Protein backbone atom coordinates (compact mmCIF):
# COMPACT_ATOMS: atom_id res chain seq x y z
CA UNK A 1 0.00 0.00 0.00
CA UNK A 2 1.12 3.52 -0.70
CA UNK A 3 1.63 5.72 2.34
CA UNK A 4 3.41 8.75 3.75
CA UNK A 5 4.88 8.88 7.23
CA UNK A 6 5.78 12.10 8.97
CA UNK A 7 7.81 10.98 11.92
CA UNK A 8 7.22 13.95 14.20
CA UNK A 9 3.79 15.33 15.02
CA UNK A 10 5.21 18.41 16.76
CA UNK A 11 8.59 20.13 16.47
CA UNK A 12 9.45 23.06 18.74
CA UNK A 13 12.54 25.02 17.77
CA UNK A 14 14.09 28.31 18.82
CA UNK A 15 14.13 31.25 16.44
CA UNK A 16 17.18 31.31 14.13
CA UNK A 17 17.93 27.64 14.84
CA UNK A 18 17.93 25.04 12.04
CA UNK A 19 15.07 22.60 11.62
CA UNK A 20 14.41 19.35 9.80
CA UNK A 21 10.94 17.89 9.30
CA UNK A 22 11.08 14.27 8.31
CA UNK A 23 9.01 12.51 5.67
CA UNK A 24 9.21 8.96 4.39
CA UNK A 25 7.04 7.39 1.75
CA UNK A 26 6.16 3.91 0.62
CA UNK A 27 5.28 3.27 -2.99
CA UNK A 28 5.85 0.60 -5.61
CA UNK A 29 5.82 3.12 -8.47
CA UNK A 30 7.64 6.31 -9.30
CA UNK A 31 6.44 9.26 -7.24
CA UNK A 32 6.11 13.00 -7.30
CA UNK A 33 6.67 14.61 -3.89
CA UNK A 34 5.29 17.76 -2.30
CA UNK A 35 5.48 19.78 0.87
CA UNK A 36 2.46 21.92 1.74
CA UNK A 37 2.24 24.50 4.54
CA UNK A 38 -0.88 25.46 6.48
CA UNK A 39 -0.84 28.66 8.51
CA UNK A 40 -3.39 28.94 11.35
CA UNK A 41 -6.99 29.08 10.12
CA UNK A 42 -5.98 28.92 6.47
CA UNK A 43 -5.96 26.42 3.64
CA UNK A 44 -2.90 24.56 2.40
CA UNK A 45 -0.31 26.24 0.19
CA UNK A 46 2.33 24.49 -1.87
CA UNK A 47 5.80 25.07 -0.41
CA UNK A 48 7.90 23.05 -2.84
CA UNK A 49 7.75 20.01 -5.09
CA UNK A 50 9.93 17.36 -6.64
CA UNK A 51 8.84 16.09 -10.05
CA UNK A 52 12.12 15.08 -11.70
CA UNK A 53 15.69 16.27 -12.26
CA UNK A 54 17.73 17.71 -9.41
CA UNK A 55 16.96 15.92 -6.18
CA UNK A 56 17.37 19.12 -4.16
CA UNK A 57 14.48 21.56 -4.46
CA UNK A 58 14.10 24.95 -2.82
CA UNK A 59 11.29 27.30 -1.89
CA UNK A 60 11.30 31.09 -2.12
CA UNK A 61 11.34 31.51 1.68
CA UNK A 62 14.47 29.47 2.43
CA UNK A 63 13.17 25.93 2.84
CA UNK A 64 14.71 23.06 0.91
CA UNK A 65 13.98 19.37 0.56
CA UNK A 66 16.01 16.53 -0.87
CA UNK A 67 14.56 13.51 -2.61
CA UNK A 68 16.41 10.36 -1.56
CA UNK A 69 15.18 7.40 -3.56
CA UNK A 70 17.25 4.78 -1.75
CA UNK A 71 15.95 5.91 1.64
CA UNK A 72 12.46 6.77 0.29
CA UNK A 73 12.65 10.10 2.04
CA UNK A 74 11.86 13.74 1.30
CA UNK A 75 12.93 15.64 4.41
CA UNK A 76 12.30 19.38 4.68
CA UNK A 77 15.02 21.63 6.09
CA UNK A 78 15.64 25.27 6.87
CA UNK A 79 18.97 26.54 8.23
CA UNK A 80 17.46 29.38 10.28
CA UNK A 81 13.76 29.59 11.17
CA UNK A 82 11.66 32.69 11.82
CA UNK A 83 8.61 33.22 13.98
CA UNK A 84 6.58 33.46 10.79
CA UNK A 85 7.45 29.84 9.94
CA UNK A 86 5.16 28.64 12.73
CA UNK A 87 2.63 26.48 10.88
CA UNK A 88 1.68 22.91 10.12
CA UNK A 89 3.61 21.20 7.35
CA UNK A 90 2.27 18.32 5.27
CA UNK A 91 4.27 15.96 3.12
CA UNK A 92 2.39 14.43 0.19
CA UNK A 93 3.09 12.25 -2.79
CA UNK A 94 1.46 11.22 -6.02
CA UNK A 95 2.21 7.99 -7.79
CA UNK A 96 2.96 8.08 -11.50
CA UNK A 97 -0.30 7.59 -13.36
CA UNK A 98 -2.51 9.18 -10.68
CA UNK A 99 -3.78 12.69 -10.01
CA UNK A 100 -4.45 11.90 -6.36
CA UNK A 101 -2.27 13.05 -3.51
CA UNK A 102 -1.62 10.98 -0.41
CA UNK A 103 -0.89 13.16 2.61
CA UNK A 104 1.04 12.53 5.79
CA UNK A 105 -0.56 13.41 9.11
CA UNK A 106 1.32 16.67 9.38
CA UNK A 107 4.04 18.17 11.57
CA UNK A 108 3.33 21.25 13.66
CA UNK A 109 6.36 23.51 13.73
CA UNK A 110 6.44 25.95 16.63
CA UNK A 111 9.13 28.61 16.54
CA UNK A 112 10.01 29.89 20.01
CA UNK A 113 11.25 33.49 20.36
CA UNK B 1 -6.68 36.15 -10.40
CA UNK B 2 -7.91 32.57 -10.47
CA UNK B 3 -9.00 31.20 -7.15
CA UNK B 4 -10.91 28.50 -5.32
CA UNK B 5 -13.60 29.50 -2.85
CA UNK B 6 -15.66 27.61 -0.31
CA UNK B 7 -18.91 28.50 1.39
CA UNK B 8 -19.98 28.76 4.06
CA UNK B 9 -16.74 29.20 6.02
CA UNK B 10 -18.43 28.10 9.23
CA UNK B 11 -21.55 25.98 9.68
CA UNK B 12 -23.33 24.58 12.71
CA UNK B 13 -26.02 22.01 12.10
CA UNK B 14 -27.94 19.31 13.91
CA UNK B 15 -27.67 15.56 13.68
CA UNK B 16 -29.77 14.16 10.87
CA UNK B 17 -29.94 17.32 8.76
CA UNK B 18 -28.79 17.44 5.16
CA UNK B 19 -25.91 19.83 4.61
CA UNK B 20 -24.28 21.01 1.38
CA UNK B 21 -20.85 22.62 1.27
CA UNK B 22 -20.03 24.62 -1.84
CA UNK B 23 -16.74 24.68 -3.75
CA UNK B 24 -16.13 26.95 -6.74
CA UNK B 25 -12.90 27.31 -8.73
CA UNK B 26 -11.99 29.71 -11.52
CA UNK B 27 -8.77 27.91 -12.53
CA UNK B 28 -10.69 25.94 -15.21
CA UNK B 29 -9.22 22.76 -13.72
CA UNK B 30 -10.70 19.41 -14.64
CA UNK B 31 -9.75 17.73 -11.35
CA UNK B 32 -11.48 18.58 -8.08
CA UNK B 33 -11.15 16.98 -4.66
CA UNK B 34 -12.81 17.08 -1.24
CA UNK B 35 -10.84 16.34 1.95
CA UNK B 36 -11.59 16.39 5.63
CA UNK B 37 -8.97 17.39 8.16
CA UNK B 38 -9.06 15.94 11.66
CA UNK B 39 -6.53 16.11 14.46
CA UNK B 40 -4.17 13.16 14.25
CA UNK B 41 -5.38 12.10 10.82
CA UNK B 42 -4.08 14.80 8.51
CA UNK B 43 -6.08 15.15 5.30
CA UNK B 44 -8.25 12.29 4.10
CA UNK B 45 -9.84 12.14 0.67
CA UNK B 46 -13.64 12.02 0.61
CA UNK B 47 -14.57 12.24 -3.08
CA UNK B 48 -12.94 13.42 -6.27
CA UNK B 49 -13.85 14.26 -9.85
CA UNK B 50 -11.78 14.26 -13.03
CA UNK B 51 -14.35 16.13 -15.13
CA UNK B 52 -17.99 16.96 -15.67
CA UNK B 53 -20.29 14.05 -14.78
CA UNK B 54 -17.35 12.12 -13.30
CA UNK B 55 -17.27 11.37 -9.56
CA UNK B 56 -15.29 8.84 -7.53
CA UNK B 57 -15.18 7.69 -3.92
CA UNK B 58 -12.16 8.35 -1.78
CA UNK B 59 -10.89 6.86 1.44
CA UNK B 60 -13.71 8.13 3.69
CA UNK B 61 -16.75 8.52 1.42
CA UNK B 62 -19.47 6.95 3.60
CA UNK B 63 -22.20 9.49 4.38
CA UNK B 64 -21.06 11.93 1.69
CA UNK B 65 -21.97 12.52 -1.94
CA UNK B 66 -20.88 14.86 -4.74
CA UNK B 67 -22.09 15.80 -8.19
CA UNK B 68 -20.27 17.58 -11.02
CA UNK B 69 -22.54 19.38 -13.46
CA UNK B 70 -19.98 21.94 -14.65
CA UNK B 71 -16.22 22.50 -14.54
CA UNK B 72 -16.26 25.15 -11.83
CA UNK B 73 -18.28 23.55 -9.02
CA UNK B 74 -18.13 20.40 -6.89
CA UNK B 75 -20.65 20.62 -4.01
CA UNK B 76 -20.28 18.15 -1.15
CA UNK B 77 -23.49 16.88 0.47
CA UNK B 78 -23.84 15.22 3.83
CA UNK B 79 -27.07 13.27 3.44
CA UNK B 80 -27.78 12.95 7.18
CA UNK B 81 -25.20 14.74 9.28
CA UNK B 82 -23.60 12.84 12.16
CA UNK B 83 -21.44 14.09 15.02
CA UNK B 84 -18.53 12.09 13.56
CA UNK B 85 -18.65 14.42 10.56
CA UNK B 86 -17.65 17.42 12.65
CA UNK B 87 -14.47 18.47 10.89
CA UNK B 88 -12.75 21.02 8.68
CA UNK B 89 -13.46 20.39 5.02
CA UNK B 90 -11.13 21.45 2.21
CA UNK B 91 -11.77 21.56 -1.49
CA UNK B 92 -8.89 21.43 -3.97
CA UNK B 93 -8.39 21.43 -7.71
CA UNK B 94 -5.62 20.55 -10.16
CA UNK B 95 -4.90 20.47 -13.87
CA UNK B 96 -5.15 17.36 -15.99
CA UNK B 97 -3.33 18.38 -19.15
CA UNK B 98 -0.09 16.77 -20.20
CA UNK B 99 1.37 13.61 -18.74
CA UNK B 100 -0.54 12.18 -15.82
CA UNK B 101 1.34 13.04 -12.67
CA UNK B 102 3.27 15.98 -14.06
CA UNK B 103 0.63 18.52 -13.09
CA UNK B 104 -0.39 17.09 -9.74
CA UNK B 105 -0.06 20.28 -7.74
CA UNK B 106 -3.36 20.88 -6.01
CA UNK B 107 -4.70 24.33 -5.14
CA UNK B 108 -6.71 24.50 -1.95
CA UNK B 109 -9.67 26.54 -0.80
CA UNK B 110 -9.76 28.23 2.62
CA UNK B 111 -11.83 25.48 4.24
CA UNK B 112 -15.24 25.10 5.88
CA UNK B 113 -15.46 24.37 9.58
CA UNK B 114 -18.53 22.18 10.15
CA UNK B 115 -19.93 21.39 13.58
CA UNK B 116 -22.66 18.77 13.95
CA UNK B 117 -24.49 18.95 17.28
Coordinates of C-alpha atoms in Angstrom, one line a residue:
Chain A
X1 CA 0.0 0.0 0.0
X2 CA 1.1 3.5 -0.7
X3 CA 1.6 5.7 2.3
X4 CA 3.4 8.7 3.7
X5 CA 4.9 8.9 7.2
X6 CA 5.8 12.1 9.0
X7 CA 7.8 11.0 11.9
X8 CA 7.2 14.0 14.2
X9 CA 3.8 15.3 15.0
X10 CA 5.2 18.4 16.8
X11 CA 8.6 20.1 16.5
X12 CA 9.4 23.1 18.7
X13 CA 12.5 25.0 17.8
X14 CA 14.1 28.3 18.8
X15 CA 14.1 31.2 16.4
X16 CA 17.2 31.3 14.1
X17 CA 17.9 27.6 14.8
X18 CA 17.9 25.0 12.0
X19 CA 15.1 22.6 11.6
X20 CA 14.4 19.3 9.8
X21 CA 10.9 17.9 9.3
X22 CA 11.1 14.3 8.3
X23 CA 9.0 12.5 5.7
X24 CA 9.2 9.0 4.4
X25 CA 7.0 7.4 1.8
X26 CA 6.2 3.9 0.6
X27 CA 5.3 3.3 -3.0
X28 CA 5.8 0.6 -5.6
X29 CA 5.8 3.1 -8.5
X30 CA 7.6 6.3 -9.3
X31 CA 6.4 9.3 -7.2
X32 CA 6.1 13.0 -7.3
X33 CA 6.7 14.6 -3.9
X34 CA 5.3 17.8 -2.3
X35 CA 5.5 19.8 0.9
X36 CA 2.5 21.9 1.7
X37 CA 2.2 24.5 4.5
X38 CA -0.9 25.5 6.5
X39 CA -0.8 28.7 8.5
X40 CA -3.4 28.9 11.3
X41 CA -7.0 29.1 10.1
X42 CA -6.0 28.9 6.5
X43 CA -6.0 26.4 3.6
X44 CA -2.9 24.6 2.4
X45 CA -0.3 26.2 0.2
X46 CA 2.3 24.5 -1.9
X47 CA 5.8 25.1 -0.4
X48 CA 7.9 23.0 -2.8
X49 CA 7.7 20.0 -5.1
X50 CA 9.9 17.4 -6.6
X51 CA 8.8 16.1 -10.1
X52 CA 12.1 15.1 -11.7
X53 CA 15.7 16.3 -12.3
X54 CA 17.7 17.7 -9.4
X55 CA 17.0 15.9 -6.2
X56 CA 17.4 19.1 -4.2
X57 CA 14.5 21.6 -4.5
X58 CA 14.1 24.9 -2.8
X59 CA 11.3 27.3 -1.9
X60 CA 11.3 31.1 -2.1
X61 CA 11.3 31.5 1.7
X62 CA 14.5 29.5 2.4
X63 CA 13.2 25.9 2.8
X64 CA 14.7 23.1 0.9
X65 CA 14.0 19.4 0.6
X66 CA 16.0 16.5 -0.9
X67 CA 14.6 13.5 -2.6
X68 CA 16.4 10.4 -1.6
X69 CA 15.2 7.4 -3.6
X70 CA 17.2 4.8 -1.7
X71 CA 15.9 5.9 1.6
X72 CA 12.5 6.8 0.3
X73 CA 12.6 10.1 2.0
X74 CA 11.9 13.7 1.3
X75 CA 12.9 15.6 4.4
X76 CA 12.3 19.4 4.7
X77 CA 15.0 21.6 6.1
X78 CA 15.6 25.3 6.9
X79 CA 19.0 26.5 8.2
X80 CA 17.5 29.4 10.3
X81 CA 13.8 29.6 11.2
X82 CA 11.7 32.7 11.8
X83 CA 8.6 33.2 14.0
X84 CA 6.6 33.5 10.8
X85 CA 7.5 29.8 9.9
X86 CA 5.2 28.6 12.7
X87 CA 2.6 26.5 10.9
X88 CA 1.7 22.9 10.1
X89 CA 3.6 21.2 7.4
X90 CA 2.3 18.3 5.3
X91 CA 4.3 16.0 3.1
X92 CA 2.4 14.4 0.2
X93 CA 3.1 12.3 -2.8
X94 CA 1.5 11.2 -6.0
X95 CA 2.2 8.0 -7.8
X96 CA 3.0 8.1 -11.5
X97 CA -0.3 7.6 -13.4
X98 CA -2.5 9.2 -10.7
X99 CA -3.8 12.7 -10.0
X100 CA -4.5 11.9 -6.4
X101 CA -2.3 13.1 -3.5
X102 CA -1.6 11.0 -0.4
X103 CA -0.9 13.2 2.6
X104 CA 1.0 12.5 5.8
X105 CA -0.6 13.4 9.1
X106 CA 1.3 16.7 9.4
X107 CA 4.0 18.2 11.6
X108 CA 3.3 21.2 13.7
X109 CA 6.4 23.5 13.7
X110 CA 6.4 26.0 16.6
X111 CA 9.1 28.6 16.5
X112 CA 10.0 29.9 20.0
X113 CA 11.2 33.5 20.4
Chain B
X1 CA -6.7 36.2 -10.4
X2 CA -7.9 32.6 -10.5
X3 CA -9.0 31.2 -7.1
X4 CA -10.9 28.5 -5.3
X5 CA -13.6 29.5 -2.8
X6 CA -15.7 27.6 -0.3
X7 CA -18.9 28.5 1.4
X8 CA -20.0 28.8 4.1
X9 CA -16.7 29.2 6.0
X10 CA -18.4 28.1 9.2
X11 CA -21.5 26.0 9.7
X12 CA -23.3 24.6 12.7
X13 CA -26.0 22.0 12.1
X14 CA -27.9 19.3 13.9
X15 CA -27.7 15.6 13.7
X16 CA -29.8 14.2 10.9
X17 CA -29.9 17.3 8.8
X18 CA -28.8 17.4 5.2
X19 CA -25.9 19.8 4.6
X20 CA -24.3 21.0 1.4
X21 CA -20.8 22.6 1.3
X22 CA -20.0 24.6 -1.8
X23 CA -16.7 24.7 -3.7
X24 CA -16.1 27.0 -6.7
X25 CA -12.9 27.3 -8.7
X26 CA -12.0 29.7 -11.5
X27 CA -8.8 27.9 -12.5
X28 CA -10.7 25.9 -15.2
X29 CA -9.2 22.8 -13.7
X30 CA -10.7 19.4 -14.6
X31 CA -9.8 17.7 -11.3
X32 CA -11.5 18.6 -8.1
X33 CA -11.2 17.0 -4.7
X34 CA -12.8 17.1 -1.2
X35 CA -10.8 16.3 2.0
X36 CA -11.6 16.4 5.6
X37 CA -9.0 17.4 8.2
X38 CA -9.1 15.9 11.7
X39 CA -6.5 16.1 14.5
X40 CA -4.2 13.2 14.3
X41 CA -5.4 12.1 10.8
X42 CA -4.1 14.8 8.5
X43 CA -6.1 15.2 5.3
X44 CA -8.2 12.3 4.1
X45 CA -9.8 12.1 0.7
X46 CA -13.6 12.0 0.6
X47 CA -14.6 12.2 -3.1
X48 CA -12.9 13.4 -6.3
X49 CA -13.9 14.3 -9.8
X50 CA -11.8 14.3 -13.0
X51 CA -14.3 16.1 -15.1
X52 CA -18.0 17.0 -15.7
X53 CA -20.3 14.0 -14.8
X54 CA -17.3 12.1 -13.3
X55 CA -17.3 11.4 -9.6
X56 CA -15.3 8.8 -7.5
X57 CA -15.2 7.7 -3.9
X58 CA -12.2 8.4 -1.8
X59 CA -10.9 6.9 1.4
X60 CA -13.7 8.1 3.7
X61 CA -16.8 8.5 1.4
X62 CA -19.5 6.9 3.6
X63 CA -22.2 9.5 4.4
X64 CA -21.1 11.9 1.7
X65 CA -22.0 12.5 -1.9
X66 CA -20.9 14.9 -4.7
X67 CA -22.1 15.8 -8.2
X68 CA -20.3 17.6 -11.0
X69 CA -22.5 19.4 -13.5
X70 CA -20.0 21.9 -14.7
X71 CA -16.2 22.5 -14.5
X72 CA -16.3 25.2 -11.8
X73 CA -18.3 23.5 -9.0
X74 CA -18.1 20.4 -6.9
X75 CA -20.7 20.6 -4.0
X76 CA -20.3 18.2 -1.2
X77 CA -23.5 16.9 0.5
X78 CA -23.8 15.2 3.8
X79 CA -27.1 13.3 3.4
X80 CA -27.8 13.0 7.2
X81 CA -25.2 14.7 9.3
X82 CA -23.6 12.8 12.2
X83 CA -21.4 14.1 15.0
X84 CA -18.5 12.1 13.6
X85 CA -18.6 14.4 10.6
X86 CA -17.7 17.4 12.7
X87 CA -14.5 18.5 10.9
X88 CA -12.8 21.0 8.7
X89 CA -13.5 20.4 5.0
X90 CA -11.1 21.4 2.2
X91 CA -11.8 21.6 -1.5
X92 CA -8.9 21.4 -4.0
X93 CA -8.4 21.4 -7.7
X94 CA -5.6 20.6 -10.2
X95 CA -4.9 20.5 -13.9
X96 CA -5.2 17.4 -16.0
X97 CA -3.3 18.4 -19.2
X98 CA -0.1 16.8 -20.2
X99 CA 1.4 13.6 -18.7
X100 CA -0.5 12.2 -15.8
X101 CA 1.3 13.0 -12.7
X102 CA 3.3 16.0 -14.1
X103 CA 0.6 18.5 -13.1
X104 CA -0.4 17.1 -9.7
X105 CA -0.1 20.3 -7.7
X106 CA -3.4 20.9 -6.0
X107 CA -4.7 24.3 -5.1
X108 CA -6.7 24.5 -1.9
X109 CA -9.7 26.5 -0.8
X110 CA -9.8 28.2 2.6
X111 CA -11.8 25.5 4.2
X112 CA -15.2 25.1 5.9
X113 CA -15.5 24.4 9.6
X114 CA -18.5 22.2 10.1
X115 CA -19.9 21.4 13.6
X116 CA -22.7 18.8 13.9
X117 CA -24.5 18.9 17.3

